[in-house]
XYZ file of C-alpha atoms in Angstrom:
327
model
C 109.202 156.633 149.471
C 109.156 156.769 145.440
C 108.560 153.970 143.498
C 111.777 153.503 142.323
C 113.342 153.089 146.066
C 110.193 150.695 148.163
C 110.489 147.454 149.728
C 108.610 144.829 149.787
C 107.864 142.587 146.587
C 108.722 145.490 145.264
C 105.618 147.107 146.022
C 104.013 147.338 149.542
C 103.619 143.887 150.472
C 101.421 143.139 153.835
C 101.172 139.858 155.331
C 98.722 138.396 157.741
C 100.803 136.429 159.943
C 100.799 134.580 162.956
C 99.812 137.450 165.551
C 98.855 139.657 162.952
C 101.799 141.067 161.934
C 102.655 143.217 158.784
C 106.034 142.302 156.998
C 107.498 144.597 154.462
C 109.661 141.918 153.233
C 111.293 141.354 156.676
C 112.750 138.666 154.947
C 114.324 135.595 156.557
C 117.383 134.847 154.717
C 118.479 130.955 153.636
C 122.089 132.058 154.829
C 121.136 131.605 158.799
C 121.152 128.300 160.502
C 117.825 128.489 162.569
C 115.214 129.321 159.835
C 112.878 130.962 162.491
C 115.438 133.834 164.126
C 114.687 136.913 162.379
C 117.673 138.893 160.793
C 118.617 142.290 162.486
C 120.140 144.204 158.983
C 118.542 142.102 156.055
C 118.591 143.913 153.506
C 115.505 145.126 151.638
C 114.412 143.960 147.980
C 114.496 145.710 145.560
C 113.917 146.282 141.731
C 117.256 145.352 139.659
C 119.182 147.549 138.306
C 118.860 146.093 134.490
C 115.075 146.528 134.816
C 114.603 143.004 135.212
C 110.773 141.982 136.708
C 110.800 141.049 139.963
C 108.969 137.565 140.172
C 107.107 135.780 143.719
C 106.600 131.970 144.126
C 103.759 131.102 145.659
C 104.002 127.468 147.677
C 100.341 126.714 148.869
C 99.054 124.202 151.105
C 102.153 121.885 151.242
C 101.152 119.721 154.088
C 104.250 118.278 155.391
C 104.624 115.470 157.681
C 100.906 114.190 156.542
C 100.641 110.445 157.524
C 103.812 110.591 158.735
C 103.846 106.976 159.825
C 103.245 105.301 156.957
C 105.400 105.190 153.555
C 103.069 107.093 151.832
C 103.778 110.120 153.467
C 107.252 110.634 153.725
C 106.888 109.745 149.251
C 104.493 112.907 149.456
C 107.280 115.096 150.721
C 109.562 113.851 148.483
C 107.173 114.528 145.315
C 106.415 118.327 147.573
C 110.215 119.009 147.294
C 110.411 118.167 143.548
C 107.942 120.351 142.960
C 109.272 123.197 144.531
C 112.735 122.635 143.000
C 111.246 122.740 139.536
C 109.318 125.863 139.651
C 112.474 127.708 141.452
C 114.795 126.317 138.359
C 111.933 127.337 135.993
C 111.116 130.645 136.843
C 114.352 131.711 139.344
C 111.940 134.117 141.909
C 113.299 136.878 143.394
C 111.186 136.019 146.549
C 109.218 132.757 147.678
C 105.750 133.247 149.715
C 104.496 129.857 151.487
C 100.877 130.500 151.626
C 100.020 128.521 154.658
C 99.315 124.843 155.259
C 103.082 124.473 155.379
C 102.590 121.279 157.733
C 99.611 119.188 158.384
C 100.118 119.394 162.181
C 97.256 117.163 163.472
C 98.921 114.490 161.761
C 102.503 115.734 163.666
C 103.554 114.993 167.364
C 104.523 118.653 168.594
C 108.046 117.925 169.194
C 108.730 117.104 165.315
C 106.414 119.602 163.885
C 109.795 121.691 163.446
C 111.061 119.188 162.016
C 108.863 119.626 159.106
C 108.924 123.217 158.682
C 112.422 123.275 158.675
C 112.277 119.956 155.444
C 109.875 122.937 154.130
C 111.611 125.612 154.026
C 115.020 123.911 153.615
C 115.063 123.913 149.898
C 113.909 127.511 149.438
C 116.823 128.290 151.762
C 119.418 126.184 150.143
C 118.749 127.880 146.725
C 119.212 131.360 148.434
C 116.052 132.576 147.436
C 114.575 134.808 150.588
C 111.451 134.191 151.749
C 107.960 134.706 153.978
C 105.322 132.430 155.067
C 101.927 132.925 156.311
C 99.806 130.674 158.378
C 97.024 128.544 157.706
C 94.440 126.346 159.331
C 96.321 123.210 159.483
C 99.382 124.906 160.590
C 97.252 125.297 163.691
C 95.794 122.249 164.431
C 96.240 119.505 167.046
C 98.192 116.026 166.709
C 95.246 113.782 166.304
C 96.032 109.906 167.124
C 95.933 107.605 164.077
C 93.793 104.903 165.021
C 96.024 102.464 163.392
C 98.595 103.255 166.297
C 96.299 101.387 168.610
C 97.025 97.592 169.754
C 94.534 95.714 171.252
C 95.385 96.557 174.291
C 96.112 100.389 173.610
C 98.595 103.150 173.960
C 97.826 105.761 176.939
C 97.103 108.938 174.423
C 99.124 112.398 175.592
C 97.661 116.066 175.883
C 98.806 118.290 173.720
C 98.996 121.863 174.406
C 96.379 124.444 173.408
C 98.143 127.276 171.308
C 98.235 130.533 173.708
C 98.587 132.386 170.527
C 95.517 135.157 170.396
C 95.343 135.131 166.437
C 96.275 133.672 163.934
C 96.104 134.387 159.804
C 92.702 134.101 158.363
C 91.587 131.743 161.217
C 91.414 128.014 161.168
C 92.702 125.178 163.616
C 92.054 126.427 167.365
C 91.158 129.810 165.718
C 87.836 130.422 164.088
C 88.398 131.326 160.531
C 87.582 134.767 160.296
C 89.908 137.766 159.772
C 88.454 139.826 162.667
C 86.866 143.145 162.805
C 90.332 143.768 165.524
C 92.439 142.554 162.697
C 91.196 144.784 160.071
C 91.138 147.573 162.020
C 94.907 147.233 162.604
C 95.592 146.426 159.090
C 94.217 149.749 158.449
C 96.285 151.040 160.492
C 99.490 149.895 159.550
C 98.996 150.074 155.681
C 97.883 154.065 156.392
C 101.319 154.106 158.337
C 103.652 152.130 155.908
C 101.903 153.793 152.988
C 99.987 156.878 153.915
C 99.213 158.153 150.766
C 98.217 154.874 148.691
C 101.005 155.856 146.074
C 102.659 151.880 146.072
C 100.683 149.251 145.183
C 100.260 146.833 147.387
C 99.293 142.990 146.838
C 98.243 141.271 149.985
C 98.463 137.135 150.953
C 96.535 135.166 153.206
C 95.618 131.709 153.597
C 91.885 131.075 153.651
C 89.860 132.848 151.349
C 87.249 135.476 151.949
C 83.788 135.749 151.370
C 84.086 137.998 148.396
C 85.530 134.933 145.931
C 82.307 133.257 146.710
C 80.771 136.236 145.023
C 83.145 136.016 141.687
C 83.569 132.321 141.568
C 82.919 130.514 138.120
C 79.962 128.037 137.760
C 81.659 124.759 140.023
C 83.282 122.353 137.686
C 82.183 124.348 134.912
C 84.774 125.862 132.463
C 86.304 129.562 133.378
C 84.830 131.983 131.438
C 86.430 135.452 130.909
C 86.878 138.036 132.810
C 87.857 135.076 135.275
C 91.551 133.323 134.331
C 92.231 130.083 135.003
C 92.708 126.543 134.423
C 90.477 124.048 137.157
C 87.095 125.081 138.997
C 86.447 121.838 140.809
C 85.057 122.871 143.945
C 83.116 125.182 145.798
C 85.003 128.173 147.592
C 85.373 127.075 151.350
C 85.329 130.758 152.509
C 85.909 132.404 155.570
C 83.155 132.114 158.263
C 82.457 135.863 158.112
C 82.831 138.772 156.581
C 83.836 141.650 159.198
C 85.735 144.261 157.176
C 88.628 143.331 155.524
C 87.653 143.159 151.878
C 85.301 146.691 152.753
C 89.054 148.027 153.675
C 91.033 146.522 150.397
C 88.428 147.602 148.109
C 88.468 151.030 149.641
C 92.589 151.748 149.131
C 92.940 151.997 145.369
C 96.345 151.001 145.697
C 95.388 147.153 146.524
C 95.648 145.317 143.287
C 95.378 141.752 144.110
C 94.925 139.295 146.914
C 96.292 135.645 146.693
C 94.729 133.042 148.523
C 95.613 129.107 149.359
C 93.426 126.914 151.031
C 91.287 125.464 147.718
C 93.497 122.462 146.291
C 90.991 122.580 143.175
C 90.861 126.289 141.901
C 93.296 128.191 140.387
C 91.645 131.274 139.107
C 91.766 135.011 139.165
C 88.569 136.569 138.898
C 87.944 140.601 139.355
C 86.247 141.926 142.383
C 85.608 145.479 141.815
C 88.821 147.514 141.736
C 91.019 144.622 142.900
C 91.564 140.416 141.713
C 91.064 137.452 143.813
C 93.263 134.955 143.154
C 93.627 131.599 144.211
C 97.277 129.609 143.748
C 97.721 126.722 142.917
C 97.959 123.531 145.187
C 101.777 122.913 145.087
C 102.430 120.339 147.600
C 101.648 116.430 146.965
C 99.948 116.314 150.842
C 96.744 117.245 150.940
C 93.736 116.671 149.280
C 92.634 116.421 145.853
C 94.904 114.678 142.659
C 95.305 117.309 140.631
C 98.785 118.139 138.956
C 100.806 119.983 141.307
C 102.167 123.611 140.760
C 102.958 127.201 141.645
C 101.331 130.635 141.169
C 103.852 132.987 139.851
C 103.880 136.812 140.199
C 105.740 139.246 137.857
C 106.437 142.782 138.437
C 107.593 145.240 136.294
C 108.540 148.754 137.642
C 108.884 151.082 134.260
C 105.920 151.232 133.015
C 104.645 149.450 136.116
C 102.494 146.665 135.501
C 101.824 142.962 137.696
C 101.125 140.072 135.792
C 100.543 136.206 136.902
C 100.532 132.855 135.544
C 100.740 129.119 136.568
C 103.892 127.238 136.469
C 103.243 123.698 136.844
C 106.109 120.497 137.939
C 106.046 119.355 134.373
C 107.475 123.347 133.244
C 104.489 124.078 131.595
C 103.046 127.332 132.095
C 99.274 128.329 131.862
C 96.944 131.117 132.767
C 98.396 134.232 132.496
C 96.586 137.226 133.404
C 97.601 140.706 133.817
C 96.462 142.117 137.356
C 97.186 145.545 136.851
C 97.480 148.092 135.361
């Protein structure tokens, strides 16, 4: 596989998903009627043919359906969807990555949490722009009664379902939040398999962030300071719970260039972590917390002379923070 012919964000692109699985841009396309069937000949991307970069949208921590019963939360949606609308008219991606906390499910009965996935991904579909999500902690989490809901005299409260699902992305809900020492080894695995010689770079997503950005992080609250790029620092890294592998394995493949995680409403930086970047995105949905201005982390890629660059793209169209991840 040259450069010229891969899949895949262009590159090698490996997802932690639910289950652990590895998508090469086994894209679900906004042209099928159930957004959750996968699609038996899609197509792969590619680099166009007028040498065009090939851009990613990054949609973190959107928390649909949060507070769901009052009118606050269905406005949050609304403001989610405007959001998204504006960076895809802005900066027209090639592909669209929704970096977990799609839904805020322990504020969602389980019969309408598709319901909100499907108001997520909706728009993404209807501007047929394909598309992959992975999963994050609140994805996975249990409906939680409001206490508001409760006359005086009570409502008889339902149990919900455990998840029989063995993994899930970087851990979180009724998962602890850890990629595991299993996972990693797998990973290994596959990338060796999809890209046995390390020739195409890869760039690799996940929701919760690992122990190494607590290693690179800026000074909280304190202003970014190069070699770091970004544009807010207002909180301390909420990590991973341990470190068994992973980042040991990404550092070790020289063709790993970046890793993008969610999770952190209040960072946006890039910061380098020995041959590689950590980046966070930034928050993009209007659930959630944190007040921030709302936004997307784009990613550019260029094939001749190859080259991935980044910046922020926020709802008002400005753009901010670009840094160039490789080569």
């Amino acid at each position: 596989m040259d450069r010229a012919h891969c899949v895949a964000l262009v590159l090698l692109v490996l997802l932690f998903v639910c289950v652990v699985v590895v998508i090469t841009l086994v894209v679900l396309s906004s042209r099928r009627q159930d957004p959750f069937d996968p699609l038996p000949n899609t197509k792969p991307l590619r680099f166009s043919a007028d040498g065009s970069p090939f851009k990613i949208a990054l949609f973190a921590d959107l928390h649909y359906g949060e507070n769901a019963w009052t009118d606050w939360g269905p406005a949050q949606d609304d403001n989610s969807d405007r959001v998204m609308s504006a960076v895809i008219d802005a900066e027209d991606p090639d592909f669209v990555i929704y970096l977990g906390d799609v839904i805020t499910a322990n504020n969602l009965p389980i019969p309408n949490a598709s319901l909100y996935w499907d108001r997520a991904l909706s728009l993404t579909r209807n501007k047929w722009k394909p598309w992959s999500t992975v999963l994050g902690n609140h994805d996975d989490a249990l409906f939680e009664w409001p206490s508001e809901w409760f006359s005086a005299t009570g409502i008889p409260q339902v149990n919900c379902p455990k998840t029989n699902v063995p993994f899930s992305d970087s851990g979180g809900g009724s998962y602890p939040e850890v990629v595991s020492k299993a996972q990693a080894k797998w990973f290994k695995r596959q990338s060796k398999r999809i890209n046995p010689n390390a020739s195409i770079p890869e760039v690799i997503f996940w929701h919760i962030p690992s122990r190494a950005y607590q290693k690179v992080a800026p000074v909280t609250t304190m202003q970014i300071h190069a070699p770091c790029v970004g544009s807010i620092n207002k909180e301390k890294v909420a990590p991973q719970k341990a470190e068994w592998g992973i980042m040991d394995i990404l550092v070790s493949r020289a063709s790993v260039k970046a890793v993008f995680a969610g999770h952190n409403h209040g960072l946006d930086w890039c910061c380098p972590h020995k041959s590689l970047w950590l980046c966070f995105a930034r928050h993009t949905g209007y659930g959630g917390y944190g007040n921030w201005s709302r936004g997307s982390r784009i990613i550019s890629i260029v094939e001749q002379p190859f080259s991935i660059t980044s910046w922020i793209r926020m709802e008002d169209g400005t753009e901010h923070s670009r840094v160039v991840l490789a080569p």
